[in-house]
Tab-separated table of C-alpha atoms in Angstrom:
chain	number	residue	atom	x	y	z
A	20	UNK	CA	-0.025	0.013	-0.056
A	21	UNK	CA	1.115	3.568	-0.640
A	22	UNK	CA	1.572	5.854	2.326
A	23	UNK	CA	-0.694	8.751	3.016
A	24	UNK	CA	-0.168	11.929	1.138
A	25	UNK	CA	-0.568	15.172	3.114
A	26	UNK	CA	-1.936	18.294	1.535
A	27	UNK	CA	0.755	20.872	2.541
A	28	UNK	CA	-0.249	23.999	4.378
A	29	UNK	CA	0.299	27.588	3.336
A	30	UNK	CA	0.985	30.520	5.497
A	31	UNK	CA	0.786	34.415	5.599
A	32	UNK	CA	3.703	36.827	5.708
A	33	UNK	CA	5.453	37.568	8.939
A	34	UNK	CA	8.146	40.072	10.000
A	35	UNK	CA	9.885	39.048	13.244
A	36	UNK	CA	11.021	42.752	13.715
A	37	UNK	CA	7.423	43.783	14.185
A	38	UNK	CA	6.969	41.919	17.446
A	39	UNK	CA	10.610	41.382	18.711
A	40	UNK	CA	12.305	43.935	20.778
A	41	UNK	CA	16.177	43.870	20.775
A	42	UNK	CA	17.121	46.346	23.473
A	43	UNK	CA	20.884	45.655	23.169
A	44	UNK	CA	20.834	45.628	19.347
A	45	UNK	CA	22.730	42.295	19.431
A	46	UNK	CA	20.413	40.379	17.157
A	47	UNK	CA	19.352	42.761	14.470
A	48	UNK	CA	20.796	40.903	11.569
A	49	UNK	CA	19.732	37.524	12.912
A	50	UNK	CA	16.164	38.719	13.289
A	51	UNK	CA	16.190	39.871	9.677
A	52	UNK	CA	17.624	36.517	8.598
A	53	UNK	CA	14.906	34.613	10.358
A	54	UNK	CA	12.305	36.738	8.624
A	55	UNK	CA	14.058	35.999	5.289
A	56	UNK	CA	14.133	32.234	6.070
A	57	UNK	CA	10.420	32.128	6.833
A	58	UNK	CA	9.644	34.146	3.603
A	59	UNK	CA	11.615	31.481	1.629
A	60	UNK	CA	9.517	28.807	3.334
A	61	UNK	CA	6.242	30.589	2.567
A	62	UNK	CA	7.365	30.891	-1.119
A	63	UNK	CA	8.049	27.349	-1.425
A	64	UNK	CA	4.771	26.283	0.197
A	65	UNK	CA	2.839	28.608	-2.262
A	66	UNK	CA	4.789	27.194	-5.170
A	67	UNK	CA	4.018	23.631	-4.014
A	68	UNK	CA	0.304	24.444	-3.860
A	69	UNK	CA	0.331	25.425	-7.523
A	70	UNK	CA	2.350	22.409	-8.630
A	71	UNK	CA	1.020	19.046	-9.631
A	72	UNK	CA	1.658	16.155	-7.204
A	73	UNK	CA	4.149	14.317	-9.324
A	74	UNK	CA	6.308	17.506	-9.806
A	75	UNK	CA	6.460	18.687	-6.123
A	76	UNK	CA	9.943	19.137	-4.697
A	77	UNK	CA	9.668	17.953	-1.182
A	78	UNK	CA	13.479	17.797	-0.739
A	79	UNK	CA	13.593	21.497	-1.395
A	80	UNK	CA	10.835	22.125	1.127
A	81	UNK	CA	12.789	19.943	3.772
A	82	UNK	CA	16.012	21.993	3.171
A	83	UNK	CA	14.018	25.283	3.700
A	84	UNK	CA	12.660	23.965	6.899
A	85	UNK	CA	16.086	22.714	8.092
A	86	UNK	CA	17.272	26.431	7.618
A	87	UNK	CA	14.155	28.076	9.356
A	88	UNK	CA	13.575	25.838	12.331
A	89	UNK	CA	16.926	26.283	14.089
A	90	UNK	CA	16.362	30.153	13.797
A	91	UNK	CA	12.966	29.723	15.323
A	92	UNK	CA	14.315	27.706	18.175
A	93	UNK	CA	16.905	30.522	18.500
A	94	UNK	CA	14.140	33.177	18.978
A	95	UNK	CA	12.451	31.119	21.596
A	96	UNK	CA	15.669	30.595	23.518
A	97	UNK	CA	16.468	34.441	23.339
A	98	UNK	CA	12.945	35.138	24.725
A	99	UNK	CA	13.319	32.559	27.568
A	100	UNK	CA	16.746	34.027	28.527
A	101	UNK	CA	15.599	37.684	28.307
A	102	UNK	CA	17.871	38.578	25.360
A	103	UNK	CA	14.797	39.476	23.411
A	104	UNK	CA	11.419	40.492	24.449
A	105	UNK	CA	7.959	40.836	22.763
A	106	UNK	CA	6.529	44.153	21.842
A	107	UNK	CA	3.136	42.416	21.396
A	108	UNK	CA	1.661	39.016	21.191
A	109	UNK	CA	2.514	37.711	17.582
A	110	UNK	CA	-0.256	36.374	15.516
A	111	UNK	CA	0.529	33.668	12.783
A	112	UNK	CA	-1.715	32.840	9.821
A	113	UNK	CA	-1.748	29.294	8.641
A	114	UNK	CA	-4.032	27.220	6.368
A	115	UNK	CA	-4.609	23.964	8.217
A	116	UNK	CA	-3.993	20.552	6.731
A	117	UNK	CA	-6.136	18.302	8.888
A	118	UNK	CA	-9.462	20.202	9.395
A	119	UNK	CA	-12.653	19.080	7.887
A	120	UNK	CA	-15.175	21.789	6.904
A	121	UNK	CA	-18.526	21.544	4.992
A	122	UNK	CA	-17.006	21.889	1.600
A	123	UNK	CA	-13.742	20.069	2.514
A	124	UNK	CA	-11.505	23.272	2.163
A	125	UNK	CA	-8.630	23.922	4.456
A	126	UNK	CA	-9.529	26.941	6.569
A	127	UNK	CA	-6.980	29.784	7.151
A	128	UNK	CA	-6.734	30.724	10.777
A	129	UNK	CA	-4.944	33.477	12.575
A	130	UNK	CA	-3.598	32.119	15.795
A	131	UNK	CA	-1.464	33.884	18.569
A	132	UNK	CA	1.622	32.636	20.238
A	133	UNK	CA	5.186	31.959	19.056
A	134	UNK	CA	4.822	28.269	20.002
A	135	UNK	CA	1.967	28.182	17.399
A	136	UNK	CA	4.552	29.046	14.743
A	137	UNK	CA	7.015	26.417	16.040
A	138	UNK	CA	4.278	23.770	16.057
A	139	UNK	CA	3.080	24.533	12.467
A	140	UNK	CA	6.653	24.626	11.320
A	141	UNK	CA	7.448	21.205	12.815
A	142	UNK	CA	4.074	19.781	11.519
A	143	UNK	CA	5.013	20.993	7.989
A	144	UNK	CA	8.413	19.452	8.439
A	145	UNK	CA	6.783	16.062	9.304
A	146	UNK	CA	4.371	16.307	6.426
A	147	UNK	CA	7.216	17.036	4.024
A	148	UNK	CA	9.276	14.052	5.214
A	149	UNK	CA	6.343	11.748	4.902
A	150	UNK	CA	5.423	13.028	1.398
A	151	UNK	CA	9.109	12.659	0.371
A	152	UNK	CA	9.112	8.988	1.590
A	153	UNK	CA	5.881	8.486	-0.477
A	154	UNK	CA	7.480	9.951	-3.575
A	155	UNK	CA	10.518	7.698	-3.124
A	156	UNK	CA	8.262	4.646	-2.830
A	157	UNK	CA	6.170	5.791	-5.854
A	158	UNK	CA	9.299	6.046	-7.927
A	159	UNK	CA	10.347	2.389	-7.210
A	160	UNK	CA	7.229	0.992	-8.790
A	161	UNK	CA	6.435	-2.734	-8.193
A	162	UNK	CA	10.157	-3.803	-8.695
A	163	UNK	CA	9.753	-6.846	-6.715
A	164	UNK	CA	7.286	-8.234	-9.249
A	165	UNK	CA	9.524	-7.626	-12.311
A	166	UNK	CA	10.573	-10.904	-13.630
A	167	UNK	CA	13.769	-9.619	-15.325
A	168	UNK	CA	15.208	-7.745	-12.319
A	169	UNK	CA	18.598	-8.885	-11.122
A	170	UNK	CA	19.590	-9.357	-7.517
A	171	UNK	CA	21.857	-6.335	-7.669
A	172	UNK	CA	19.050	-4.174	-9.076
A	173	UNK	CA	16.700	-5.400	-6.341
A	174	UNK	CA	19.176	-4.642	-3.552
A	175	UNK	CA	19.551	-1.115	-4.796
A	176	UNK	CA	15.840	-0.615	-4.674
A	177	UNK	CA	15.540	-2.287	-1.319
A	178	UNK	CA	17.947	0.340	-0.016
A	179	UNK	CA	15.912	3.143	-1.400
A	180	UNK	CA	12.827	1.509	0.261
A	181	UNK	CA	14.768	1.224	3.516
A	182	UNK	CA	15.561	4.987	3.226
A	183	UNK	CA	11.844	5.659	2.998
A	184	UNK	CA	11.282	3.610	6.100
A	185	UNK	CA	13.898	5.756	7.953
A	186	UNK	CA	12.250	8.980	6.865
A	187	UNK	CA	8.889	7.709	8.174
A	188	UNK	CA	10.419	6.731	11.512
A	189	UNK	CA	11.877	10.308	11.741
A	190	UNK	CA	8.363	11.660	10.847
A	191	UNK	CA	6.839	9.604	13.777
A	192	UNK	CA	9.438	11.091	16.105
A	193	UNK	CA	8.645	14.655	15.000
A	194	UNK	CA	4.912	14.076	15.511
A	195	UNK	CA	5.578	12.542	19.008
A	196	UNK	CA	7.778	15.546	19.919
A	197	UNK	CA	4.956	17.935	18.893
A	198	UNK	CA	2.347	15.999	20.775
A	199	UNK	CA	4.336	15.634	23.991
A	200	UNK	CA	6.345	18.818	24.153
A	201	UNK	CA	5.085	21.611	21.907
A	202	UNK	CA	1.334	21.200	22.403
A	203	UNK	CA	1.759	20.839	26.127
A	204	UNK	CA	3.294	24.264	26.155
A	205	UNK	CA	0.835	25.585	23.622
A	206	UNK	CA	-2.105	24.565	25.755
A	207	UNK	CA	-0.688	26.406	28.763
A	208	UNK	CA	0.036	29.563	26.689
A	209	UNK	CA	-3.457	29.377	25.108
A	210	UNK	CA	-5.062	29.493	28.550
A	211	UNK	CA	-3.018	32.675	29.199
A	212	UNK	CA	-3.916	34.471	26.027
A	213	UNK	CA	-7.604	33.376	26.147
A	214	UNK	CA	-8.002	34.764	29.693
A	215	UNK	CA	-6.600	38.007	28.481
A	216	UNK	CA	-9.323	38.272	25.861
A	217	UNK	CA	-7.453	37.143	22.736
A	218	UNK	CA	-9.182	34.803	20.359
A	219	UNK	CA	-7.180	31.545	19.898
A	220	UNK	CA	-8.725	28.856	17.656
A	221	UNK	CA	-7.954	25.237	18.131
A	222	UNK	CA	-7.970	23.229	14.962
A	223	UNK	CA	-7.217	19.487	14.901
A	224	UNK	CA	-3.709	20.327	13.804
A	225	UNK	CA	-3.126	21.537	17.432
A	226	UNK	CA	-4.744	18.542	19.197
A	227	UNK	CA	-2.408	16.353	21.112
A	228	UNK	CA	-4.568	13.336	20.367
A	229	UNK	CA	-4.641	13.920	16.668
A	230	UNK	CA	-0.938	14.512	16.494
A	231	UNK	CA	-0.134	11.361	18.476
A	232	UNK	CA	-2.368	9.540	16.146
A	233	UNK	CA	-0.264	10.781	13.204
A	234	UNK	CA	2.816	9.507	14.966
A	235	UNK	CA	1.203	6.069	15.180
A	236	UNK	CA	0.199	6.175	11.478
A	237	UNK	CA	3.718	7.114	10.439
A	238	UNK	CA	5.096	4.172	12.330
A	239	UNK	CA	2.525	1.910	10.775
A	240	UNK	CA	3.432	3.247	7.191
A	241	UNK	CA	6.999	2.561	8.113
A	242	UNK	CA	6.171	-0.985	9.209
A	243	UNK	CA	4.167	-1.547	6.054
A	244	UNK	CA	7.164	-0.632	3.883
A	245	UNK	CA	9.484	-2.749	6.073
A	246	UNK	CA	7.335	-5.854	5.391
A	247	UNK	CA	7.557	-5.084	1.720
A	248	UNK	CA	11.324	-4.988	1.899
A	249	UNK	CA	11.460	-8.175	3.910
A	250	UNK	CA	9.606	-10.311	1.238
A	251	UNK	CA	11.007	-8.414	-1.834
A	252	UNK	CA	13.374	-11.257	-2.699
A	253	UNK	CA	10.733	-13.994	-2.343
A	254	UNK	CA	8.135	-11.834	-4.279
A	255	UNK	CA	10.209	-12.176	-7.358
A	256	UNK	CA	10.110	-15.970	-7.092
A	257	UNK	CA	6.391	-16.038	-6.164
A	258	UNK	CA	5.677	-14.080	-9.256
A	259	UNK	CA	7.172	-16.949	-11.304
A	260	UNK	CA	5.472	-19.654	-9.310
A	261	UNK	CA	2.460	-18.231	-7.406
A	262	UNK	CA	0.755	-20.144	-4.587
A	263	UNK	CA	1.933	-23.028	-2.374
A	264	UNK	CA	4.540	-24.159	-1.671
A	265	UNK	CA	6.380	-20.920	-0.655
A	266	UNK	CA	9.799	-20.408	-2.138
A	267	UNK	CA	12.667	-21.189	0.196
A	268	UNK	CA	13.735	-17.569	0.246
A	269	UNK	CA	10.485	-16.477	1.878
A	270	UNK	CA	10.722	-15.394	5.439
A	271	UNK	CA	8.621	-17.038	8.043
A	272	UNK	CA	4.866	-16.604	7.207
A	273	UNK	CA	4.127	-16.429	10.935
A	274	UNK	CA	6.463	-13.520	11.314
A	275	UNK	CA	4.917	-11.782	8.353
A	276	UNK	CA	1.445	-12.344	9.789
A	277	UNK	CA	2.537	-10.859	13.175
A	278	UNK	CA	4.094	-7.800	11.435
A	279	UNK	CA	0.747	-7.194	9.585
A	280	UNK	CA	-1.162	-7.629	12.882
A	281	UNK	CA	0.988	-4.843	14.421
A	282	UNK	CA	0.295	-2.649	11.376
A	283	UNK	CA	-3.339	-3.228	11.835
A	284	UNK	CA	-3.205	-2.380	15.540
A	285	UNK	CA	-1.219	0.845	14.838
A	286	UNK	CA	-3.641	2.084	12.261
A	287	UNK	CA	-6.632	1.317	14.356
A	288	UNK	CA	-5.133	3.172	17.309
A	289	UNK	CA	-4.282	6.128	15.156
A	290	UNK	CA	-7.895	6.255	13.777
A	291	UNK	CA	-9.328	6.250	17.334
A	292	UNK	CA	-7.019	9.154	18.296
A	293	UNK	CA	-7.603	11.325	15.272
A	294	UNK	CA	-11.412	10.927	15.766
A	295	UNK	CA	-11.208	12.316	19.359
A	296	UNK	CA	-11.495	16.047	18.581
A	297	UNK	CA	-14.798	15.654	16.782
A	298	UNK	CA	-16.237	12.967	19.081
A	299	UNK	CA	-18.324	15.534	21.208
A	300	UNK	CA	-19.231	17.761	18.430
A	301	UNK	CA	-22.897	18.243	17.492
A	302	UNK	CA	-23.293	17.004	13.814
A	303	UNK	CA	-26.274	19.338	13.141
A	304	UNK	CA	-24.172	22.337	13.970
A	305	UNK	CA	-21.179	21.408	11.916
A	306	UNK	CA	-23.183	20.434	8.728
A	307	UNK	CA	-26.106	22.761	8.843
A	308	UNK	CA	-26.174	25.413	6.041
A	309	UNK	CA	-27.918	27.780	8.458
A	310	UNK	CA	-24.604	28.156	10.314
A	311	UNK	CA	-22.589	29.370	7.233
A	312	UNK	CA	-21.616	33.017	6.743
A	313	UNK	CA	-23.740	34.818	9.406
A	314	UNK	CA	-23.279	32.286	12.173
A	315	UNK	CA	-22.376	33.696	15.609
A	316	UNK	CA	-20.433	32.796	18.583
A	317	UNK	CA	-19.366	29.201	19.274
A	318	UNK	CA	-21.200	27.724	16.288
A	319	UNK	CA	-19.408	29.819	13.787
A	320	UNK	CA	-16.083	29.213	15.488
A	321	UNK	CA	-16.592	25.350	15.313
A	322	UNK	CA	-17.079	25.743	11.569
A	323	UNK	CA	-14.195	28.024	10.937
A	324	UNK	CA	-11.763	25.894	12.939
A	325	UNK	CA	-12.892	22.504	11.461
A	326	UNK	CA	-12.887	20.552	14.661
A	327	UNK	CA	-13.239	17.212	12.788
A	328	UNK	CA	-10.271	15.658	11.030
A	329	UNK	CA	-10.618	15.435	7.324
A	330	UNK	CA	-12.438	12.241	6.126
A	331	UNK	CA	-9.654	11.378	3.743
A	332	UNK	CA	-7.330	10.724	6.704
A	333	UNK	CA	-9.943	8.862	8.706
A	334	UNK	CA	-10.908	6.593	5.685
A	335	UNK	CA	-7.188	5.977	4.918
A	336	UNK	CA	-6.637	4.679	8.488
A	337	UNK	CA	-9.761	2.495	8.595
A	338	UNK	CA	-8.945	0.962	5.233
A	339	UNK	CA	-5.376	0.365	6.115
A	340	UNK	CA	-6.348	-1.312	9.403
A	341	UNK	CA	-8.778	-3.590	7.455
A	342	UNK	CA	-6.234	-4.355	4.805
A	343	UNK	CA	-3.473	-5.445	7.098
A	344	UNK	CA	-5.789	-7.369	9.343
A	345	UNK	CA	-6.898	-9.337	6.240
A	346	UNK	CA	-3.303	-9.913	5.253
A	347	UNK	CA	-2.379	-11.080	8.693
A	348	UNK	CA	-5.228	-13.720	8.473
A	349	UNK	CA	-3.966	-14.760	5.055
A	350	UNK	CA	-0.313	-15.339	6.295
A	351	UNK	CA	-1.547	-17.149	9.395
A	352	UNK	CA	-3.380	-19.485	7.132
A	353	UNK	CA	-0.389	-19.875	4.919
A	354	UNK	CA	1.848	-20.610	7.888
A	355	UNK	CA	-0.627	-23.352	9.045
A	356	UNK	CA	-0.719	-24.742	5.581
A	357	UNK	CA	3.055	-24.822	5.058
A	358	UNK	CA	4.067	-25.997	8.489
A	359	UNK	CA	1.074	-27.466	10.199
A	360	UNK	CA	0.759	-30.600	8.111
A	361	UNK	CA	-2.399	-32.122	6.865
A	362	UNK	CA	-4.047	-32.385	10.332
A	363	UNK	CA	-4.291	-28.564	10.337
A	364	UNK	CA	-5.251	-27.986	6.859
A	365	UNK	CA	-8.742	-27.119	7.821
A	366	UNK	CA	-7.376	-24.188	9.945
A	367	UNK	CA	-5.381	-23.020	6.941
A	368	UNK	CA	-8.406	-23.054	4.681
A	369	UNK	CA	-10.525	-21.209	7.269
A	370	UNK	CA	-7.901	-18.384	7.821
A	371	UNK	CA	-7.430	-17.848	4.083
A	372	UNK	CA	-11.128	-17.990	3.274
A	373	UNK	CA	-11.683	-15.412	6.000
A	374	UNK	CA	-8.927	-13.174	4.594
A	375	UNK	CA	-10.349	-13.485	1.130
A	376	UNK	CA	-13.797	-12.371	2.247
A	377	UNK	CA	-12.294	-9.348	4.028
A	378	UNK	CA	-10.297	-8.312	1.007
A	379	UNK	CA	-13.465	-8.602	-1.217
A	380	UNK	CA	-15.292	-6.387	1.227
A	381	UNK	CA	-12.394	-3.877	1.167
A	382	UNK	CA	-12.295	-4.025	-2.763
A	383	UNK	CA	-15.931	-3.082	-3.007
A	384	UNK	CA	-15.183	0.125	-0.921
A	385	UNK	CA	-17.456	2.943	0.032
A	386	UNK	CA	-20.079	4.356	-2.363
A	387	UNK	CA	-19.287	7.897	-0.986
A	388	UNK	CA	-16.273	9.612	-2.455
A	389	UNK	CA	-15.440	12.715	-0.532
A	390	UNK	CA	-12.857	14.467	-2.985
A	391	UNK	CA	-10.706	13.860	-5.971
A	392	UNK	CA	-7.704	13.101	-3.733
A	393	UNK	CA	-9.657	10.404	-1.924
A	394	UNK	CA	-10.894	9.052	-5.143
A	395	UNK	CA	-7.295	8.622	-6.398
A	396	UNK	CA	-6.228	7.057	-3.104
A	397	UNK	CA	-9.096	4.562	-3.213
A	398	UNK	CA	-8.265	3.656	-6.779
A	399	UNK	CA	-4.603	2.868	-5.808
A	400	UNK	CA	-5.890	0.819	-2.847
A	401	UNK	CA	-8.395	-1.102	-5.120
A	402	UNK	CA	-5.548	-2.155	-7.399
A	403	UNK	CA	-3.448	-3.285	-4.484
A	404	UNK	CA	-6.329	-5.119	-2.820
A	405	UNK	CA	-7.120	-6.836	-6.138
A	406	UNK	CA	-3.544	-7.978	-6.342
A	407	UNK	CA	-3.630	-9.440	-2.824
A	408	UNK	CA	-7.090	-10.973	-3.521
A	409	UNK	CA	-5.583	-12.913	-6.396
A	410	UNK	CA	-2.826	-14.092	-4.177
A	411	UNK	CA	-5.265	-15.270	-1.560
A	412	UNK	CA	-7.353	-17.101	-4.068
A	413	UNK	CA	-4.417	-19.085	-5.439
A	414	UNK	CA	-3.461	-20.189	-1.890
A	415	UNK	CA	-7.108	-20.940	-0.934
A	416	UNK	CA	-7.476	-23.074	-4.129
A	417	UNK	CA	-4.265	-25.026	-3.388
A	418	UNK	CA	-5.095	-25.672	0.334
A	419	UNK	CA	-8.671	-26.542	-0.320
A	420	UNK	CA	-7.675	-29.057	-2.918
A	421	UNK	CA	-5.245	-30.756	-0.400
A	422	UNK	CA	-7.876	-30.617	2.351
A	423	UNK	CA	-10.577	-32.086	0.086
A	424	UNK	CA	-8.391	-34.966	-1.246
A	425	UNK	CA	-5.937	-35.811	1.482
A	426	UNK	CA	-6.488	-34.132	4.888
A	427	UNK	CA	-10.347	-34.057	5.096
A	428	UNK	CA	-10.149	-31.754	8.139
A	429	UNK	CA	-13.175	-29.614	9.235
A	430	UNK	CA	-12.921	-25.913	8.767
A	431	UNK	CA	-13.280	-24.175	12.283
A	432	UNK	CA	-15.668	-21.299	12.722
A	433	UNK	CA	-14.339	-17.780	12.811
A	434	UNK	CA	-14.710	-17.570	16.658
A	435	UNK	CA	-12.313	-20.439	17.071
A	436	UNK	CA	-9.877	-18.949	14.585
A	437	UNK	CA	-10.093	-15.540	16.203
A	438	UNK	CA	-9.092	-17.091	19.601
A	439	UNK	CA	-5.907	-18.436	18.032
A	440	UNK	CA	-4.644	-15.153	16.585
A	441	UNK	CA	-1.353	-14.063	18.166
A	442	UNK	CA	-0.121	-10.614	19.217
A	443	UNK	CA	1.480	-8.470	16.619
A	444	UNK	CA	5.156	-7.659	16.394
A	445	UNK	CA	6.940	-4.386	15.789
A	446	UNK	CA	9.841	-4.313	13.234
A	447	UNK	CA	10.573	-0.576	13.302
A	448	UNK	CA	10.841	2.093	16.052
A	449	UNK	CA	10.191	5.768	16.407
A	450	UNK	CA	13.292	7.841	15.829
A	451	UNK	CA	13.035	10.467	18.560
A	452	UNK	CA	13.296	14.071	17.425
A	453	UNK	CA	16.032	16.057	18.961
A	454	UNK	CA	15.606	19.929	18.580
A	455	UNK	CA	18.420	21.458	16.542
A	456	UNK	CA	21.161	23.617	17.988
A	457	UNK	CA	19.902	27.219	17.900
A	458	UNK	CA	21.382	29.197	15.056
A	459	UNK	CA	22.157	32.178	17.447
A	460	UNK	CA	21.622	33.247	20.898
A	461	UNK	CA	21.680	31.005	24.015
A	462	UNK	CA	22.622	27.450	23.235
A	463	UNK	CA	24.249	28.311	19.783
A	464	UNK	CA	27.713	27.368	18.831
A	465	UNK	CA	28.895	31.004	18.875
A	466	UNK	CA	27.200	31.664	22.356
A	467	UNK	CA	28.772	28.571	23.873
A	468	UNK	CA	32.197	29.691	22.448
A	469	UNK	CA	31.706	33.133	24.013
A	470	UNK	CA	30.745	31.609	27.284
A	471	UNK	CA	33.910	29.324	27.343
A	472	UNK	CA	36.094	32.301	26.423
A	473	UNK	CA	34.614	34.393	29.243
A	474	UNK	CA	35.055	31.615	31.717
A	475	UNK	CA	38.795	31.311	30.606
A	476	UNK	CA	39.404	35.027	31.162
A	477	UNK	CA	37.613	34.902	34.537
A	478	UNK	CA	39.845	31.947	35.629
A	479	UNK	CA	42.966	33.849	34.579
A	480	UNK	CA	41.894	36.935	36.433
A	481	UNK	CA	41.183	35.178	39.652
A	482	UNK	CA	44.318	32.872	39.505
A	483	UNK	CA	46.333	35.115	41.948
A	484	UNK	CA	43.651	35.157	44.547
A	485	UNK	CA	43.161	31.474	44.821
A	486	UNK	CA	46.764	30.493	45.134
A	487	UNK	CA	47.188	29.244	41.503
A	488	UNK	CA	49.485	30.801	39.010
A	489	UNK	CA	49.639	30.747	35.214
A	490	UNK	CA	52.290	32.279	32.983
A	491	UNK	CA	49.913	35.224	32.485
A	492	UNK	CA	48.931	35.718	36.103
A	493	UNK	CA	52.615	35.784	37.220
A	494	UNK	CA	53.070	38.990	35.448
A	495	UNK	CA	49.895	40.691	36.659
A	496	UNK	CA	51.492	42.624	39.619
A	497	UNK	CA	54.423	44.967	40.182
A	498	UNK	CA	57.743	43.197	40.779
A	499	UNK	CA	56.631	39.923	39.417
A	500	UNK	CA	59.702	37.631	38.843
A	501	UNK	CA	62.039	39.930	40.839
A	502	UNK	CA	62.207	38.013	44.079
A	503	UNK	CA	64.985	35.553	43.123
């Protein structure tokens, strides 16, 4: 399955000099450079919005964020240490990515607080890395199914696939950092500005539950690609000779089943988390045409902020959970059929028949298509499900023939099969996000160097008073060196 494609946000123009006060005039050029880095980011996001999906340059966006985010952390550090101060509460304009509104358009919101800017910058960074991983996977095609591919060519493509896995593990770490650190601070600061009378919208993009759900989804996407890499060598042989028996190069089908089970669990958890912000919302208020345009108060704010997560994301998570759950049952059946012997052939037939039924249900899909993007995602999924359905049909035919002619074992009911499903297994881990070294101010390389230099000077100046002498301190008083 292809990973989820995020619709990248856009943002309004900002000048940091308008709300930052530098009383010592120490960071005038750095503040200007921070504004310039953000302007570059804004320009790239606007350009990406006008570019077709296949031509978007996600690597260029990642580099722009790598330049801007350390400067943003620098501003935060300078404010925390009193090197800079705020003239007024800054307000940042961002078009959200995850919000669902009546016409499925991304609302543009003006939200105060510097931590808002940091959070949206990091969210955009995670979106860009995830989309970059998706672009890499898309460029590989179905290489493991190409009959003419050599081992050397396959290994090169496996490495590219492994790089996409690494990017998604990094993505999961960024989302986790946002959910645990940034949004905890944002919620405290939001309470402060709201109590002072400022309006501070709270879209799903700034929900801890939603962002932690995205971390789970990124990890599940990484695990899905890791499974593909694991079976890539055997997939070439299975293309030539589909169905049972498995080629000798194939990894343990029980292991593959457990990996798919963990994928299904991660996607299911992610879906539960991203549904949280809209769980208590009154549907009639969010979908009623009477609340458009001239709505007032809380009802209008609910529509403007889009408190529900976009249906595209929710449908993606539910479909992926169902897809991997079906594949797990299929591989549990294959494991039983390959290793369990004829006395367990009925169990093998039962699991694969169950998987085939779930894949057929998933292939039929939903009659409601929310947008062109979702229609494209569902078409890609339909092709992948059809491919796996054909694979399941071949195994089911083979094992059914063995059971009907040799084993003659009863096929257990689904309740009995369900009770024998093992726990999942994780093959990838979240790569924790470490904030970058600030580009200037407290914590930066230059600042640390200045502190070390100052400490050395202080040590030299106090050497005579503490009974220690250095070559420099020995000449710091009259008559030095004249006693002997």
